[in-house]
Amino acid sequence: MKKRIISFLIISSLIFAFVIFYKGLNKSSFYQPKSEIEEIPKFFAKTFYSKEEIDSQKFFKKDKYYLLNIWASWCVPCRDEHPILISLSENKNLDIIGLNYKDKISNAEKFLDELGNPYKEILLDQDGTRAIEWGAFGVPETFLIYQNRIVKKYIGPLNQNSFEEIEQTIR
Amino acid sequence: MKISKLIFLFLILFSFNSLNANEDKLKTEITKNLRCLVCQGQSVYDSDSEFAVSLKLVVENKIQQGLTEDQIYKFLTDKYGEWILYDPKFNKNTYLLWFLPLLILLLGGAIIVKKLIKIKK
């Protein structure tokens, strides 16, 4: 009887471990943090062209859709998503704001000259601290904002699906 | 007069040093407990990735603004979730993590005590 109980316990614990590990195999090892920020974070930043200092709390108007895009000229996926940003910039319901992340201004200017400028305004983040205020951990990342709230967050480059989703939301 | 000036200078120098050392110690302590999200397996303290470098700067700024260790952790978990901490706080999602080792220890102890009583008998 005792032997039976022991072998039952061993087998069931092995099955339990197998199920746990098997489920773990299917899980992506790439972690995307669950950000709890819903509102526009407080920060100050200089603008790309006029070098004026802006306050994030006063910068975004309530009755408009904004797309905040964190980008850099050295970031390859940013090049991929740039045509999508250009197409989105044609929509009058949306203002695209760039957050230029840890970049050289001359390189960023070249990037925009080459690929076009979809941004209504570009903010500078030369030490990367503003991106952290947004809960970002890399480039590119994009936030759809309405009424000072973050409606949707896109980690990685925008694609056709996200383009359609944004167009539908702001319609 | 000269001596008093020297003492004054030393006092200033030492008071500055101790303040910086304390802040630096706190910064090290905090960044060692933060997970670098883009280079898993490394703490923010150990990593030189762009993300970690910026995060170290944010922690430094927050310390200078007078935020306590807990307030800085709260600020970062609001942005990145509990995962960013190596030492997770006790809450409904982590209670098993905290209590399971204790439970296993108690269970093991109970088995040993039971066996010992059996042997004595």
Coordinates of C-alpha atoms in Angstrom, one line a residue:
Chain A
M1 CA 0.0 0.0 0.0
K2 CA 2.8 2.4 1.1
K3 CA 4.8 1.6 -2.1
R4 CA 1.7 2.3 -4.2
I5 CA 1.2 5.7 -2.6
I6 CA 4.9 6.6 -3.1
S7 CA 4.9 5.6 -6.8
F8 CA 1.7 7.5 -7.3
L9 CA 3.2 10.6 -5.7
I10 CA 6.3 10.3 -7.8
I11 CA 4.4 9.8 -11.1
S12 CA 2.0 12.6 -10.4
S13 CA 4.8 15.1 -9.4
L14 CA 6.6 14.1 -12.7
I15 CA 3.5 14.7 -14.7
F16 CA 3.0 18.0 -12.9
A17 CA 6.6 19.1 -13.7
F18 CA 6.2 18.0 -17.3
V19 CA 3.0 20.0 -17.8
I20 CA 4.6 23.1 -16.2
F21 CA 7.7 22.9 -18.4
Y22 CA 5.8 22.0 -21.5
K23 CA 3.5 25.1 -21.0
G24 CA 6.7 27.2 -20.4
L25 CA 8.1 26.1 -23.7
N26 CA 5.2 27.7 -25.6
K27 CA 5.6 31.0 -23.7
S28 CA 7.6 33.7 -25.4
S29 CA 10.8 34.5 -23.5
F30 CA 10.5 38.1 -24.6
Y31 CA 9.0 40.0 -21.8
Q32 CA 6.9 43.0 -22.4
P33 CA 6.3 45.0 -19.2
K34 CA 2.8 45.6 -18.1
S35 CA 2.8 49.3 -17.9
E36 CA 0.2 50.8 -15.6
I37 CA 0.6 54.3 -16.8
E38 CA -2.7 55.5 -18.4
E39 CA -2.1 59.3 -18.4
I40 CA 0.5 61.4 -20.1
P41 CA 3.6 61.5 -17.8
K42 CA 5.0 64.7 -16.4
F43 CA 8.2 65.8 -18.0
F44 CA 10.0 68.7 -19.6
A45 CA 11.7 68.5 -23.0
K46 CA 13.2 70.8 -25.5
T47 CA 11.8 71.0 -29.0
F48 CA 13.9 69.8 -31.9
Y49 CA 13.9 72.9 -34.1
S50 CA 13.2 75.9 -31.8
K51 CA 14.8 74.4 -28.7
E52 CA 11.9 75.8 -26.6
E53 CA 11.3 74.0 -23.3
I54 CA 7.8 72.5 -23.1
D55 CA 5.8 71.1 -20.2
S56 CA 4.1 67.8 -21.2
Q57 CA 1.1 68.6 -19.1
K58 CA 0.4 71.7 -21.2
F59 CA 1.6 70.5 -24.5
F60 CA -1.1 67.9 -25.3
K61 CA -4.6 69.3 -25.9
K62 CA -7.6 67.4 -24.7
D63 CA -9.8 67.3 -27.8
K64 CA -7.3 65.9 -30.2
Y65 CA -5.7 62.6 -31.0
Y66 CA -2.0 62.4 -30.7
L67 CA 0.5 59.7 -31.7
L68 CA 3.7 60.0 -29.7
N69 CA 6.5 58.1 -31.6
I70 CA 9.8 57.4 -29.9
W71 CA 12.4 57.2 -32.7
A72 CA 16.1 57.6 -33.5
S73 CA 18.1 57.9 -36.8
W74 CA 20.3 54.9 -35.7
C75 CA 17.3 52.6 -35.2
V76 CA 16.7 50.3 -38.1
P77 CA 13.1 49.4 -37.4
C78 CA 12.3 53.1 -37.3
R79 CA 13.2 53.3 -41.0
D80 CA 10.7 50.4 -41.6
E81 CA 7.8 52.1 -39.9
H82 CA 8.5 55.6 -41.3
P83 CA 6.3 55.2 -44.4
I84 CA 3.4 54.3 -42.1
L85 CA 4.0 57.4 -40.0
I86 CA 4.1 59.5 -43.2
S87 CA 0.7 58.0 -44.3
L88 CA -0.8 58.6 -40.9
S89 CA 0.4 62.2 -40.9
E90 CA -2.0 62.9 -43.8
N91 CA -4.9 62.3 -41.5
K92 CA -6.1 65.7 -40.1
N93 CA -7.6 64.2 -36.9
L94 CA -4.1 63.2 -35.7
D95 CA -1.0 65.1 -34.7
I96 CA 2.2 63.0 -34.7
I97 CA 4.7 64.0 -32.1
G98 CA 8.2 62.6 -32.3
L99 CA 10.5 61.9 -29.3
N100 CA 14.0 61.8 -30.6
Y101 CA 15.8 59.2 -28.5
K102 CA 19.5 59.5 -27.8
D103 CA 20.3 60.8 -31.2
K104 CA 22.7 63.3 -32.8
I105 CA 20.7 66.2 -34.2
S106 CA 22.6 66.3 -37.5
N107 CA 21.9 62.5 -38.0
A108 CA 18.2 63.0 -37.1
E109 CA 18.0 65.9 -39.6
K110 CA 19.5 63.7 -42.4
F111 CA 17.1 60.9 -41.6
L112 CA 14.1 63.3 -41.9
D113 CA 15.5 64.9 -45.1
E114 CA 15.8 61.5 -46.6
L115 CA 12.6 59.9 -45.5
G116 CA 10.3 62.9 -44.9
N117 CA 9.0 64.5 -41.8
P118 CA 5.7 63.2 -40.5
Y119 CA 6.0 65.0 -37.1
K120 CA 4.0 68.0 -36.1
E121 CA 6.6 68.6 -33.4
I122 CA 9.7 66.8 -32.3
L123 CA 10.8 66.7 -28.7
L124 CA 14.4 65.9 -27.7
D125 CA 15.4 63.1 -25.3
Q126 CA 19.1 63.1 -25.4
D127 CA 19.7 61.2 -22.2
G128 CA 16.8 58.8 -22.5
T129 CA 15.1 59.8 -19.3
R130 CA 11.9 61.0 -20.9
A131 CA 11.4 57.7 -22.6
I132 CA 11.5 56.1 -19.2
E133 CA 8.8 58.5 -18.0
W134 CA 6.7 56.9 -20.8
G135 CA 7.5 53.4 -19.6
A136 CA 9.4 52.7 -22.8
F137 CA 12.5 50.4 -23.0
G138 CA 13.6 50.7 -26.6
V139 CA 12.9 52.3 -29.9
P140 CA 10.6 52.5 -31.7
E141 CA 7.6 52.7 -29.4
T142 CA 4.4 54.5 -30.2
F143 CA 1.5 55.7 -28.0
L144 CA -1.9 56.7 -29.2
I145 CA -3.2 59.5 -27.0
Y146 CA -6.7 61.0 -26.6
Q147 CA -8.0 63.3 -23.8
N148 CA -4.6 63.2 -22.1
R149 CA -4.9 59.4 -21.7
I150 CA -2.9 56.6 -23.4
V151 CA -5.4 54.8 -25.5
K152 CA -3.0 52.2 -27.1
K153 CA 0.7 51.4 -26.9
Y154 CA 2.7 49.8 -29.7
I155 CA 6.0 48.2 -28.8
G156 CA 8.3 47.8 -31.9
P157 CA 7.7 49.2 -35.4
L158 CA 4.2 50.0 -36.6
N159 CA 2.9 47.7 -39.3
Q160 CA -0.1 47.6 -41.6
N161 CA -2.3 46.1 -38.9
S162 CA -1.5 48.9 -36.4
F163 CA -1.9 51.5 -39.2
E164 CA -5.5 50.2 -39.8
E165 CA -6.2 50.1 -36.1
I166 CA -5.1 53.7 -35.6
E167 CA -7.0 54.9 -38.6
Q168 CA -10.2 53.2 -37.3
T169 CA -9.8 54.6 -33.8
I170 CA -9.4 58.2 -34.9
R171 CA -12.0 58.1 -37.6
Chain B
M1 CA 43.2 81.9 11.6
K2 CA 44.8 79.6 9.0
I3 CA 44.1 76.5 11.0
S4 CA 40.4 77.5 11.4
K5 CA 40.2 78.0 7.7
L6 CA 41.7 74.6 7.0
I7 CA 39.4 72.9 9.5
F8 CA 36.4 74.7 7.8
L9 CA 37.6 73.5 4.4
F10 CA 38.0 69.9 5.6
L11 CA 34.6 70.0 7.2
I12 CA 33.0 71.1 3.9
L13 CA 34.9 68.5 1.9
F14 CA 34.0 65.7 4.3
S15 CA 30.4 66.7 4.6
F16 CA 30.1 66.7 0.8
N17 CA 31.8 63.4 0.5
S18 CA 29.6 61.6 3.0
L19 CA 26.5 62.9 1.3
N20 CA 27.6 61.8 -2.1
A21 CA 28.8 58.5 -0.7
N22 CA 25.4 57.9 0.9
E23 CA 23.5 58.8 -2.3
D24 CA 25.9 56.6 -4.3
K25 CA 25.4 53.7 -2.0
L26 CA 21.6 54.1 -2.3
K27 CA 21.8 54.3 -6.1
T28 CA 23.9 51.1 -6.2
E29 CA 21.5 49.4 -3.9
I30 CA 18.5 50.4 -6.0
T31 CA 20.0 49.7 -9.4
K32 CA 21.3 46.2 -8.2
N33 CA 17.6 45.4 -7.4
L34 CA 16.4 46.5 -10.9
R35 CA 16.2 44.0 -13.7
C36 CA 17.5 45.2 -17.1
L37 CA 14.5 44.6 -19.3
V38 CA 16.4 44.5 -22.6
C39 CA 19.2 42.3 -21.4
Q40 CA 17.6 39.6 -19.2
G41 CA 19.8 38.0 -16.6
Q42 CA 21.6 41.2 -15.8
S43 CA 20.7 43.9 -13.3
V44 CA 20.5 47.6 -14.3
Y45 CA 23.7 48.1 -12.2
D46 CA 25.7 45.5 -14.2
S47 CA 24.4 46.5 -17.7
D48 CA 25.7 49.2 -20.0
S49 CA 22.7 49.0 -22.4
E50 CA 21.1 52.2 -23.5
F51 CA 18.0 51.4 -21.3
A52 CA 20.1 50.7 -18.2
V53 CA 22.3 53.8 -18.6
S54 CA 19.1 56.0 -18.8
L55 CA 17.5 54.1 -15.9
K56 CA 20.6 54.8 -13.8
L57 CA 20.3 58.4 -14.6
V58 CA 16.6 58.5 -13.7
V59 CA 17.4 56.8 -10.3
E60 CA 20.1 59.4 -9.7
N61 CA 17.8 62.2 -10.5
K62 CA 15.1 60.8 -8.3
I63 CA 17.5 60.4 -5.3
Q64 CA 18.6 64.0 -5.8
Q65 CA 14.9 65.1 -5.9
G66 CA 14.7 63.6 -2.4
L67 CA 12.6 60.5 -3.2
T68 CA 13.0 57.5 -0.9
E69 CA 14.0 54.0 -2.0
D70 CA 10.4 52.8 -1.8
Q71 CA 9.1 55.8 -3.7
I72 CA 11.6 55.1 -6.5
Y73 CA 10.5 51.5 -6.7
K74 CA 6.8 52.6 -6.8
F75 CA 7.6 55.1 -9.6
L76 CA 9.3 52.3 -11.6
T77 CA 6.8 49.5 -11.0
D78 CA 4.1 52.0 -12.1
K79 CA 5.9 52.2 -15.4
Y80 CA 7.2 48.7 -15.9
G81 CA 5.3 46.4 -13.6
E82 CA 6.6 44.3 -10.7
W83 CA 8.9 42.4 -13.0
I84 CA 11.5 45.2 -13.0
L85 CA 12.2 44.4 -9.3
Y86 CA 14.5 41.4 -8.4
D87 CA 13.1 41.5 -4.9
P88 CA 9.3 41.5 -5.5
K89 CA 7.0 43.2 -3.0
F90 CA 4.6 41.0 -1.0
N91 CA 1.1 41.1 -2.6
K92 CA -1.6 38.7 -3.9
N93 CA 0.4 37.7 -6.9
T94 CA 3.6 36.9 -5.0
Y95 CA 2.4 35.4 -1.7
L96 CA 3.0 31.9 -2.9
L97 CA 6.5 32.8 -3.9
W98 CA 7.2 34.1 -0.3
F99 CA 5.4 31.4 1.6
L100 CA 6.1 28.2 -0.4
P101 CA 9.7 27.8 0.8
L102 CA 8.5 28.2 4.4
L103 CA 5.7 25.8 3.8
I104 CA 8.0 23.2 2.4
L105 CA 10.4 23.7 5.3
L106 CA 7.6 23.2 7.8
L107 CA 6.4 20.1 6.0
G108 CA 9.9 18.6 5.9
G109 CA 10.3 19.4 9.6
A110 CA 7.0 17.7 10.4
I111 CA 8.1 14.6 8.5
I112 CA 11.4 14.4 10.3
V113 CA 9.7 14.9 13.7
K114 CA 7.2 12.2 12.9
K115 CA 10.0 9.8 11.9
L116 CA 12.0 10.6 15.1
I117 CA 8.9 9.9 17.3
K118 CA 8.4 6.6 15.5
I119 CA 12.1 5.6 16.1
K120 CA 11.9 6.5 19.8
K121 CA 8.8 4.4 20.2

